Tab-separated table of C-alpha atoms and ligand atoms in Angstrom:
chain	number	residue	atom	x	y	z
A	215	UNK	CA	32.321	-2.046	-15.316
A	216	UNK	CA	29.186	-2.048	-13.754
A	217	UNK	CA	27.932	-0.918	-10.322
A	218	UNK	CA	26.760	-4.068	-7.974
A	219	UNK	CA	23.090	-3.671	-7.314
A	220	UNK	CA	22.633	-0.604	-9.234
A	221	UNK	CA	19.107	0.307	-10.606
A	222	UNK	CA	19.064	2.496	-13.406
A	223	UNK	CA	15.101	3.982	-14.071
A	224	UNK	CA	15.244	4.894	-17.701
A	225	UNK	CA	14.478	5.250	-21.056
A	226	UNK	CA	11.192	7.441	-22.286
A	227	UNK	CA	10.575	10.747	-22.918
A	228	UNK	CA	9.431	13.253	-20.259
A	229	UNK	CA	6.801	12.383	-18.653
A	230	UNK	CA	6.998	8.917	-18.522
A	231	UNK	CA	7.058	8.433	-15.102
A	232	UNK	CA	10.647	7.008	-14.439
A	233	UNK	CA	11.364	9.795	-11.541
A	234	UNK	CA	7.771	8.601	-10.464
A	235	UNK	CA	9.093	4.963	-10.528
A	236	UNK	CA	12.804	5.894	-9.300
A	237	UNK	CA	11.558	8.016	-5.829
A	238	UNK	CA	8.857	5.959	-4.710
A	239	UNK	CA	10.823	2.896	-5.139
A	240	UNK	CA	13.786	4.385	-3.373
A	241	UNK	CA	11.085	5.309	-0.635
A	242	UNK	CA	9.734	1.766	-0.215
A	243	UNK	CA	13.418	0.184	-0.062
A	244	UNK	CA	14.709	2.558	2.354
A	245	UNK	CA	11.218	2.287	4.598
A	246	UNK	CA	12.005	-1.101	4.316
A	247	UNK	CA	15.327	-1.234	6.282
A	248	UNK	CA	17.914	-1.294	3.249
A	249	UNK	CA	20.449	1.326	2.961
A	250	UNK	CA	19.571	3.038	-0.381
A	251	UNK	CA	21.051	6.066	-2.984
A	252	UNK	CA	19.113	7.838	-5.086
A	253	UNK	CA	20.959	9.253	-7.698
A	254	UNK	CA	19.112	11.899	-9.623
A	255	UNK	CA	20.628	12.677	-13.029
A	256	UNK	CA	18.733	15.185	-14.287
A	257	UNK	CA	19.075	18.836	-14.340
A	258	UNK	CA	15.194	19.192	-14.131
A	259	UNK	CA	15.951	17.475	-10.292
A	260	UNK	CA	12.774	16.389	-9.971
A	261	UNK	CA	13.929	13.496	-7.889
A	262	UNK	CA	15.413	15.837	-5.583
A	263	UNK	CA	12.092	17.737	-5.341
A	264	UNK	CA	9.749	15.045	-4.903
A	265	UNK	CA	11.992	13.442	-1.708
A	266	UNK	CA	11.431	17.399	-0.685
A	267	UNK	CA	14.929	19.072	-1.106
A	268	UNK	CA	15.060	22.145	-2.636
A	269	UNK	CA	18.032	21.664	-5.370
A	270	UNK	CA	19.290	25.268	-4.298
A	271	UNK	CA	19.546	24.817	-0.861
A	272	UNK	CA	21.959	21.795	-1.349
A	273	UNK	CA	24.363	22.696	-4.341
A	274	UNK	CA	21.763	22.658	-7.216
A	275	UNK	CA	23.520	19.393	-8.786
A	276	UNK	CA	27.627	20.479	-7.907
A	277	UNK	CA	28.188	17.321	-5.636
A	278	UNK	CA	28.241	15.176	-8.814
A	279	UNK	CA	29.877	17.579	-10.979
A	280	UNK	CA	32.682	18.071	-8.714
A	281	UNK	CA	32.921	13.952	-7.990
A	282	UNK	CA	33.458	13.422	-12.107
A	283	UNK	CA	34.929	16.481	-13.256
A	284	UNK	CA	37.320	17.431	-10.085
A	285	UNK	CA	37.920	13.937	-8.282
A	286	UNK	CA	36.213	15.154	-5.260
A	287	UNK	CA	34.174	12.773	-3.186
A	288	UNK	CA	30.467	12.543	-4.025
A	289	UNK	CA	28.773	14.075	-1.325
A	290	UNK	CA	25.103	12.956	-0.283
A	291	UNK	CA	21.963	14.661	1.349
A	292	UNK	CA	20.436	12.637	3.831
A	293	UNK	CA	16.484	12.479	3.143
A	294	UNK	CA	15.194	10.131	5.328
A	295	UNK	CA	16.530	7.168	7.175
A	296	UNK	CA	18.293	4.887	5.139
A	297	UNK	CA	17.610	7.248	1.955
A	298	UNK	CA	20.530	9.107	0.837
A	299	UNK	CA	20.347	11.086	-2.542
A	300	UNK	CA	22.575	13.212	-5.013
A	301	UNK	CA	21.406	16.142	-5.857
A	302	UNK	CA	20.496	17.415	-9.305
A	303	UNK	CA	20.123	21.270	-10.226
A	304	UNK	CA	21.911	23.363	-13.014
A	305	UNK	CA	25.061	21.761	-12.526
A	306	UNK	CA	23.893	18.787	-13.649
A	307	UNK	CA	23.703	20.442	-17.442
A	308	UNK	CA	27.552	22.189	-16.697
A	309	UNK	CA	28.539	18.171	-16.006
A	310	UNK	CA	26.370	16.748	-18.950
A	311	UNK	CA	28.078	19.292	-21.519
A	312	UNK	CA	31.408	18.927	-20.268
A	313	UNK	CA	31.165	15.048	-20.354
A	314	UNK	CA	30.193	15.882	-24.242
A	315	UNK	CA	33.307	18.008	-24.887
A	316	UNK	CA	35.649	15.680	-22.795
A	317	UNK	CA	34.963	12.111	-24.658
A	318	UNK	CA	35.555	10.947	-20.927
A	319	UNK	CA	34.803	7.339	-20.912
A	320	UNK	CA	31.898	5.599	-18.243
A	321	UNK	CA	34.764	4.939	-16.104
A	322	UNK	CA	35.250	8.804	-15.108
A	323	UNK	CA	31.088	8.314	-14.299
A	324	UNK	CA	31.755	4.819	-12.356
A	325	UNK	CA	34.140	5.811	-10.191
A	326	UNK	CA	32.768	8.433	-7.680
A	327	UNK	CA	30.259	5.974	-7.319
A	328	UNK	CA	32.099	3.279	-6.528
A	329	UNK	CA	34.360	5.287	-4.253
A	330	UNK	CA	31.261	6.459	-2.307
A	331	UNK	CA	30.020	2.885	-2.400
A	332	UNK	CA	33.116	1.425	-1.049
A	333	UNK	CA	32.459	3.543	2.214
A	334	UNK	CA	28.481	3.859	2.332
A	335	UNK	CA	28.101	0.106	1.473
A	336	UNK	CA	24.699	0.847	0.318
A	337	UNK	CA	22.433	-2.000	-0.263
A	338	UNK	CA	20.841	-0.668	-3.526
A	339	UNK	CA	21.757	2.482	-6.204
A	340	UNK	CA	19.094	3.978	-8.259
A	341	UNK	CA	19.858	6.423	-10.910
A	342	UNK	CA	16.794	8.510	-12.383
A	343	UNK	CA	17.350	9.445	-15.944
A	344	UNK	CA	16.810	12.479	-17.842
A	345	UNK	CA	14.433	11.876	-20.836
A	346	UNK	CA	15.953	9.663	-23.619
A	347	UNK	CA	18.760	10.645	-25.811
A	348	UNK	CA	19.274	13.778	-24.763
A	349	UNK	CA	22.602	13.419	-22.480
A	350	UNK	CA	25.668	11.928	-22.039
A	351	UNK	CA	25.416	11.580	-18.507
A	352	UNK	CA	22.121	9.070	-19.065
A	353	UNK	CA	24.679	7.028	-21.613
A	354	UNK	CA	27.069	6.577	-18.771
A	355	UNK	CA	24.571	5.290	-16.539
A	356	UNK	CA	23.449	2.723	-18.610
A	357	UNK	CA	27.425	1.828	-19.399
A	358	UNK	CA	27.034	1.786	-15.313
A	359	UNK	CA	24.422	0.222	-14.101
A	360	UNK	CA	23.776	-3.362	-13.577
A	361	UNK	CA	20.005	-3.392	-13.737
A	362	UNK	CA	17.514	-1.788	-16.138
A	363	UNK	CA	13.997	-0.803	-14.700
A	364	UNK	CA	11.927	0.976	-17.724
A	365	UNK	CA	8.234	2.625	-17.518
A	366	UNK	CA	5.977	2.636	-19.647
A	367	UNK	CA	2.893	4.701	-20.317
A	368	UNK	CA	2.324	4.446	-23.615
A	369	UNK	CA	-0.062	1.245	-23.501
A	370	UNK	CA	-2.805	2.947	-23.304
A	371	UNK	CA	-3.091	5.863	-25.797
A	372	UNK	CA	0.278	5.438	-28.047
A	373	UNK	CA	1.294	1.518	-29.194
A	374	UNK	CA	3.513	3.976	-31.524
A	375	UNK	CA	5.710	5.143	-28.384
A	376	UNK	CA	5.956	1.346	-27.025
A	377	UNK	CA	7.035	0.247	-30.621
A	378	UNK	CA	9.469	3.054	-30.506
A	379	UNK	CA	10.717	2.044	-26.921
A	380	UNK	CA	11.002	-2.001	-28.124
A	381	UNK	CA	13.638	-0.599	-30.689
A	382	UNK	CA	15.707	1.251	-28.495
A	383	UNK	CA	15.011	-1.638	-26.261
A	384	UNK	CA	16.398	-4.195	-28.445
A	385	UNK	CA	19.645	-1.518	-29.523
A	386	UNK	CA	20.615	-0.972	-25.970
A	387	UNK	CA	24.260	-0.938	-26.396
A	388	UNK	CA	25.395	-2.371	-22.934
A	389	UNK	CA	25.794	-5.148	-20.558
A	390	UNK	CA	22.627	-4.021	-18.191
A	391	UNK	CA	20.672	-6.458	-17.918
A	392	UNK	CA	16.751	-5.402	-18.201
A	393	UNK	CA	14.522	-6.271	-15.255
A	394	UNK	CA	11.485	-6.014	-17.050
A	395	UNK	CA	8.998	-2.883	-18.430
A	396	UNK	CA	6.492	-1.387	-15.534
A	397	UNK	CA	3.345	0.077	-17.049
A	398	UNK	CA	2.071	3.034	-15.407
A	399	UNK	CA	-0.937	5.175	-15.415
A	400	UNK	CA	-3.536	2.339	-16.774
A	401	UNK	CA	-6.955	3.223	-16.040
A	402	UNK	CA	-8.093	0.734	-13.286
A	403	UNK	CA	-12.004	1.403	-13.731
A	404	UNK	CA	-12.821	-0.547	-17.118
A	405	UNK	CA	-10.734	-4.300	-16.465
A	406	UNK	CA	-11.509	-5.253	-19.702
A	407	UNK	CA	-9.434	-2.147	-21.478
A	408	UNK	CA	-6.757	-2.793	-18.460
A	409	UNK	CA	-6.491	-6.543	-19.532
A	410	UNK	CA	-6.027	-5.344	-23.762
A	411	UNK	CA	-3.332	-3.072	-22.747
A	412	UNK	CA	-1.732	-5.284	-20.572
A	413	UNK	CA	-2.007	-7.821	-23.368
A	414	UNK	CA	-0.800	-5.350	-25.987
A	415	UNK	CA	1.813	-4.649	-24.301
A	416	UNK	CA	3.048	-8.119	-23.570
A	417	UNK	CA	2.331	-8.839	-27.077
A	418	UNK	CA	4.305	-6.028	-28.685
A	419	UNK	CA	7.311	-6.438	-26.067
A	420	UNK	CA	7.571	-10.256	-26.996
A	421	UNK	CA	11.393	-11.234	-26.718
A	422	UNK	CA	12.298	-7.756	-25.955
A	423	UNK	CA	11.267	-7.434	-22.264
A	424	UNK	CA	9.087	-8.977	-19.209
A	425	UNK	CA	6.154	-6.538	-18.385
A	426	UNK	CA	5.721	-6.877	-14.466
A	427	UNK	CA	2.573	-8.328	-13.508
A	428	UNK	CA	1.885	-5.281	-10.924
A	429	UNK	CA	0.066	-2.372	-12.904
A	430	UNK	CA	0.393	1.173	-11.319
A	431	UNK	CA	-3.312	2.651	-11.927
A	432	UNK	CA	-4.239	5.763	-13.503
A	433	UNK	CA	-4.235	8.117	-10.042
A	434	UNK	CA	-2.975	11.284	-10.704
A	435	UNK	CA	-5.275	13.735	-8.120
A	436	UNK	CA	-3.782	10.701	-5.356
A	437	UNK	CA	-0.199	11.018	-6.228
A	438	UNK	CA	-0.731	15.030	-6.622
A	439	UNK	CA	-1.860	15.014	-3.043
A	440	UNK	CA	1.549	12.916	-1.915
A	441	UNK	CA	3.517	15.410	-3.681
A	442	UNK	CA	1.750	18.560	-2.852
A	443	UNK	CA	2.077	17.200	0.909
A	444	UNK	CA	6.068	16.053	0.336
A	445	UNK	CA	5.614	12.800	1.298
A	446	UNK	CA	6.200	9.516	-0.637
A	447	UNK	CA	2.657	7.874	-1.768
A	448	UNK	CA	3.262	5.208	1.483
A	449	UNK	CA	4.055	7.702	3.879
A	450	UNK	CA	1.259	9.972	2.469
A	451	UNK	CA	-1.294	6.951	2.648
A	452	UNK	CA	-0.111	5.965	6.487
A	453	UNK	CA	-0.868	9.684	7.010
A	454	UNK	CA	-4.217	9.353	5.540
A	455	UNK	CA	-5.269	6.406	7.601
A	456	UNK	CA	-4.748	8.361	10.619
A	457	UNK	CA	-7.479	11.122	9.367
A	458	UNK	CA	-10.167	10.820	11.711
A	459	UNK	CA	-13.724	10.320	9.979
A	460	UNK	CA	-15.682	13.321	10.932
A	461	UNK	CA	-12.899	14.853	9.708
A	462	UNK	CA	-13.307	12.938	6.066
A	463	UNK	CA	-17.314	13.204	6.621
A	464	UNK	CA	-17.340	16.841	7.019
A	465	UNK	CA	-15.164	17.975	4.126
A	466	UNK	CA	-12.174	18.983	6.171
A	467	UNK	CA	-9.817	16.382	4.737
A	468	UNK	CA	-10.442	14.863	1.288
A	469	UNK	CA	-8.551	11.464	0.463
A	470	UNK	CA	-8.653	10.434	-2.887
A	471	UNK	CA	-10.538	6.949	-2.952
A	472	UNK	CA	-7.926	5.110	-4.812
A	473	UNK	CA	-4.683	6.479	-2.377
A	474	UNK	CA	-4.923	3.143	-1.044
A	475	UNK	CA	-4.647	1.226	-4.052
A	476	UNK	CA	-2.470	2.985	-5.558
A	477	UNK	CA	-0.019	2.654	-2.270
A	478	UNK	CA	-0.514	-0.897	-2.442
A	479	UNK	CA	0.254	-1.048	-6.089
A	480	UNK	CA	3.548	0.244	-5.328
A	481	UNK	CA	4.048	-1.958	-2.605
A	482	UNK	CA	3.631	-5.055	-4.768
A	483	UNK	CA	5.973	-3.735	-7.791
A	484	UNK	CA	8.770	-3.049	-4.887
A	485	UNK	CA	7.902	-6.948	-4.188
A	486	UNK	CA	8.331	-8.204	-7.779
A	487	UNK	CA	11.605	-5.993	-8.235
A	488	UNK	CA	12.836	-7.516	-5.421
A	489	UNK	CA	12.063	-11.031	-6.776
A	490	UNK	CA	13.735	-10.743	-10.278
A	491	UNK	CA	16.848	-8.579	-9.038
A	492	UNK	CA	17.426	-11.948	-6.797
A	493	UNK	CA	16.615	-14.032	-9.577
A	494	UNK	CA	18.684	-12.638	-11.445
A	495	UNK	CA	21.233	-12.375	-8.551
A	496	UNK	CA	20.753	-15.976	-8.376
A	497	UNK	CA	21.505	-16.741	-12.156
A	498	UNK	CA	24.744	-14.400	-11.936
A	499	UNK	CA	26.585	-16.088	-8.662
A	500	UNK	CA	25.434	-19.544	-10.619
A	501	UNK	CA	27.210	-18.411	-13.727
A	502	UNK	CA	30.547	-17.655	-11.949
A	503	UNK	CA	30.546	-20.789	-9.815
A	504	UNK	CA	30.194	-23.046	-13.093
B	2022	LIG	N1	-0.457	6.948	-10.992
B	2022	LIG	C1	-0.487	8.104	-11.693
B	2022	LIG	N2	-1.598	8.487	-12.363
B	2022	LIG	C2	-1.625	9.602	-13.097
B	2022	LIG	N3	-0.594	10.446	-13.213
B	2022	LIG	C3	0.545	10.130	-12.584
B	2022	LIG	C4	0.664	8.960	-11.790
B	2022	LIG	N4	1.905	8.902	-11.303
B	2022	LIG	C5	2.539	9.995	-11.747
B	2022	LIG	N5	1.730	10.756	-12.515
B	2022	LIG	C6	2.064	11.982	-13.243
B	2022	LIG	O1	2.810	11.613	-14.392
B	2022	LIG	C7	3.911	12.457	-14.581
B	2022	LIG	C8	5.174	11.652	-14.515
B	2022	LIG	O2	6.249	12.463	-14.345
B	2022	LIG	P1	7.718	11.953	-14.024
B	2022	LIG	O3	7.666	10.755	-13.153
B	2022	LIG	O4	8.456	13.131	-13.524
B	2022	LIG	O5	8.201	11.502	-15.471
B	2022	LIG	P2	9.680	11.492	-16.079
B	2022	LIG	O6	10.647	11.391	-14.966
B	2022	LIG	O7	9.694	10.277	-16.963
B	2022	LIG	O8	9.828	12.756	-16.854
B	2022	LIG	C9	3.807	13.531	-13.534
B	2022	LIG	O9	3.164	14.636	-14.097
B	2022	LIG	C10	2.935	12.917	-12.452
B	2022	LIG	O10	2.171	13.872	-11.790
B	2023	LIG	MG1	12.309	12.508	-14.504
């Protein structure tokens, strides 16, 4: 059973940048006009903290736990217009054990959410993953979700880690269908070493996966800024652009030069998302009509 338009931002170690790729997706989308959940799955709630909730202040991960384990209704925190998310915290470990000890099938993880959906009607669910095999909560989202959105950063300094991730890649055990592998944190200054990864990449991902054409750049002092300011990298860039230049002349304000790019980068991957999951949507409705 899986969840219409559900996004599930996964696989890869810690670190990897799928709560990166989950939040500033979901900020895009919801900026964008569509009606969006952000479902943060793991107890390290980074999600939660980067669209600027403090996990403690809004059940530190018990909405979830008490949709699965207790049949209550999922309840949401509103964080921006047309952004709802759940909340992760140390619950989210209580839930993760007990779904261990239980055996409870996906369907105990699927239903909550399609309860909640039934109502909210939201135009697109994204779950953010904990790292890689460590929970059973992460298995049930993959049983769950329709779509499969991985990151990669291992291009650059580990072809180990991206042979590793084209195995479990090729094992996944479930219907999801795999949108295609977004590499992140490539070095934009040398194009020559950004066109071998890229190539790499493609090349070692062959049958397994579609790399996205978009490449998010090697920023981190620009995205540190966004989150040290608790904004989303295109709300923190609008901001920036309204800096006045004395302002950036004297010293009083420092932009990182590649905020823009960066922005823009994310921008275009929202874009080419967009594109396959209606490709793909495409494919699907043309499947059941034949
Ligand atoms: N464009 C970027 N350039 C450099 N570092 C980045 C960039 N985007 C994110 N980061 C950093 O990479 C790390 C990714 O973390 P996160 O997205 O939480 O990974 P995961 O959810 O896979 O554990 C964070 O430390 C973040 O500051
Ligand atoms: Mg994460």
């Amino acid at each position: 059973m899986s969840i219409k338009n559900s996004v599930v931002v996964g696989i890869g170690k810690g670190g990897s940048c799928k709560t990166t790729l989950a939040t500033q997706l979901a900020g895009i989308w919801s900026s964008e006009g569509k009606k969006i959940l952000l479902a943060d799955l793991d107890m390290q709630a980074s999600a939660t903290k980067v669209v600027g909730l403090d996990p403690n202040q809004h059940g530190d991960g018990r909405h979830l736990m008490d949709a699965i384990m207790y049949g209550d209704d999922i309840a949401t925190v509103k964080a921006r217009d047309n952004l709802d998310i759940i909340v992760a915290g140390r619950h989210t470990k209580t839930l993760s054990n007990h779904l261990v000890t239980a055996q409870s099938p996906a369907e105990a993880f699927a239903v909550p959410f399609e309860k909640l959906n039934a109502i909210a009607r939201y135009d697109r669910i994204i779950f953010d993953l904990p790292p890689s095999g460590s929970s059973r909560l992460a298995d049930m989202a993959m049983q769950t979700g329709q779509y499969l959105l991985v990151p990669t950063s291992s291009g650059v300094d580990n072809i180990e880690g991206l042979r590793v991730l084209a195995g479990e890649l090729e094992q996944l055990n479930s219907d999801i269908l795999l949108l295609g592998v977004v590499m992140m944190k490539i070095g934009a200054g040398a194009s020559r070493k950004r066109l071998e990864t890229q190539q790499q990449v493609t090349e070692i991902l062959a049958g397994v996966a579609d790399p996205f054409q978009t490449v998010i750049r090697e920023a981190g002092a620009a995205y540190d800024d966004s989150r040290k300011a608790n904004l989303f990298l295109h709300e923190y860039a609008e901001w920036a652009s309204t800096v006045s230049i004395s302002n950036q002349i004297r010293g009083r304000i420092k932009i990182p030069g590649n905020l823009k790019d960066l922005a823009r980068e994310f921008y275009e991957l929202a874009d080419e998302v967009d594109d396959r999951i209606a490709l793909a949507e495409q494919l699907l409705t043309g499947e059941t009509a034949a």
